[in-house]
Every structure is written in structure tokens, then in C-alpha cells.
Amino acid sequence: MGAGRYYVEGPSRTSPRIAETGSAQAAVAMVIDRLPPHCGPAFIGNAEALAAYERVRDGR
């Protein structure tokens, strides 16, 4: 892994930065620690793809 800084950002582009660390593992751990209870799986795609998936999943 390359040396550098890793930033944990808030849930939106306007949210304040949560933390900065020198380790990717530490940054990932910070994100995992802050997930809400019963958080669902990650979705790979953009907002439009997620909305389309949710419509199909929910039968709408």
C-alpha cells in the first residue's frame, strides 16, 4: 500500500470530515464502526441504478 492520508467523510458532500488517518485499514474500521444498526448490503452503482433496483425489488 502506498503512503498517504485517508479521509473518512460524512454521509453527504456537505457533511464535515469525520477523521483523517494514515492507514486505509483504520479508515475502513472508522466507517464500519459508524454504520447504523441493521445497515443493508452495499450497492455498486450510481443513484439512478440504485433507485431502479429498489423499484424492481419493491415491486413498484
PDB file of C-alpha atoms in Angstrom:
ATOM      1  CA  MET A   1       0.000   0.000   0.000  1.00  0.00           C
ATOM      2  CA  GLY A   2       1.156   3.474  -0.737  1.00  0.00           C
ATOM      3  CA  ALA A   3       1.860   6.020   1.945  1.00  0.00           C
ATOM      4  CA  GLY A   4      -0.643   8.803   2.215  1.00  0.00           C
ATOM      5  CA  ARG A   5      -3.597  10.176   4.079  1.00  0.00           C
ATOM      6  CA  TYR A   6      -7.044   8.617   4.146  1.00  0.00           C
ATOM      7  CA  TYR A   7     -10.128  10.685   4.869  1.00  0.00           C
ATOM      8  CA  VAL A   8     -13.416   9.492   6.333  1.00  0.00           C
ATOM      9  CA  GLU A   9     -16.079  11.841   5.037  1.00  0.00           C
ATOM     10  CA  GLY A  10     -19.611  12.386   6.294  1.00  0.00           C
ATOM     11  CA  PRO A  11     -22.683  10.906   4.613  1.00  0.00           C
ATOM     12  CA  SER A  12     -23.053  13.745   2.080  1.00  0.00           C
ATOM     13  CA  ARG A  13     -20.804  16.103   0.174  1.00  0.00           C
ATOM     14  CA  THR A  14     -21.731  18.932   2.545  1.00  0.00           C
ATOM     15  CA  SER A  15     -21.100  16.938   5.747  1.00  0.00           C
ATOM     16  CA  PRO A  16     -17.968  17.694   7.732  1.00  0.00           C
ATOM     17  CA  ARG A  17     -14.977  15.379   7.557  1.00  0.00           C
ATOM     18  CA  ILE A  18     -15.135  12.756  10.302  1.00  0.00           C
ATOM     19  CA  ALA A  19     -11.484  11.797  10.518  1.00  0.00           C
ATOM     20  CA  GLU A  20      -8.122  11.599   8.783  1.00  0.00           C
ATOM     21  CA  THR A  21      -5.697   8.723   9.192  1.00  0.00           C
ATOM     22  CA  GLY A  22      -2.510   7.348   7.686  1.00  0.00           C
ATOM     23  CA  SER A  23      -3.937   3.845   7.309  1.00  0.00           C
ATOM     24  CA  ALA A  24      -6.548   2.551   4.873  1.00  0.00           C
ATOM     25  CA  GLN A  25      -7.437  -0.169   7.379  1.00  0.00           C
ATOM     26  CA  ALA A  26      -8.089   2.414  10.100  1.00  0.00           C
ATOM     27  CA  ALA A  27     -10.260   4.465   7.730  1.00  0.00           C
ATOM     28  CA  VAL A  28     -12.357   1.409   6.833  1.00  0.00           C
ATOM     29  CA  ALA A  29     -12.693   0.490  10.514  1.00  0.00           C
ATOM     30  CA  MET A  30     -13.974   4.010  11.259  1.00  0.00           C
ATOM     31  CA  VAL A  31     -16.607   3.684   8.549  1.00  0.00           C
ATOM     32  CA  ILE A  32     -17.721   0.251   9.776  1.00  0.00           C
ATOM     33  CA  ASP A  33     -17.924   1.499  13.374  1.00  0.00           C
ATOM     34  CA  ARG A  34     -20.289   4.267  12.261  1.00  0.00           C
ATOM     35  CA  LEU A  35     -22.721   2.171  10.210  1.00  0.00           C
ATOM     36  CA  PRO A  36     -26.270   2.309  11.557  1.00  0.00           C
ATOM     37  CA  PRO A  37     -27.849  -0.798  13.101  1.00  0.00           C
ATOM     38  CA  HIS A  38     -29.339  -3.199  10.557  1.00  0.00           C
ATOM     39  CA  CYS A  39     -27.495  -1.480   7.713  1.00  0.00           C
ATOM     40  CA  GLY A  40     -28.138  -3.321   4.464  1.00  0.00           C
ATOM     41  CA  PRO A  41     -25.532  -4.507   1.983  1.00  0.00           C
ATOM     42  CA  ALA A  42     -23.508  -2.154  -0.177  1.00  0.00           C
ATOM     43  CA  PHE A  43     -24.789  -1.379  -3.671  1.00  0.00           C
ATOM     44  CA  ILE A  44     -22.400  -0.919  -6.561  1.00  0.00           C
ATOM     45  CA  GLY A  45     -23.749   1.714  -8.926  1.00  0.00           C
ATOM     46  CA  ASN A  46     -24.943   5.273  -9.074  1.00  0.00           C
ATOM     47  CA  ALA A  47     -28.067   6.819  -7.523  1.00  0.00           C
ATOM     48  CA  GLU A  48     -30.183   6.138 -10.619  1.00  0.00           C
ATOM     49  CA  ALA A  49     -29.202   2.465 -10.706  1.00  0.00           C
ATOM     50  CA  LEU A  50     -29.994   2.126  -7.004  1.00  0.00           C
ATOM     51  CA  ALA A  51     -33.431   3.723  -7.464  1.00  0.00           C
ATOM     52  CA  ALA A  52     -34.198   1.356 -10.371  1.00  0.00           C
ATOM     53  CA  TYR A  53     -33.072  -1.650  -8.316  1.00  0.00           C
ATOM     54  CA  GLU A  54     -35.256  -0.586  -5.368  1.00  0.00           C
ATOM     55  CA  ARG A  55     -38.302  -0.160  -7.638  1.00  0.00           C
ATOM     56  CA  VAL A  56     -37.883  -3.683  -9.005  1.00  0.00           C
ATOM     57  CA  ARG A  57     -37.135  -5.133  -5.579  1.00  0.00           C
ATOM     58  CA  ASP A  58     -40.196  -3.474  -4.053  1.00  0.00           C
ATOM     59  CA  GLY A  59     -42.473  -4.406  -6.993  1.00  0.00           C
ATOM     60  CA  ARG A  60     -43.179  -0.806  -7.993  1.00  0.00           C
TER      61      ARG A  60
END
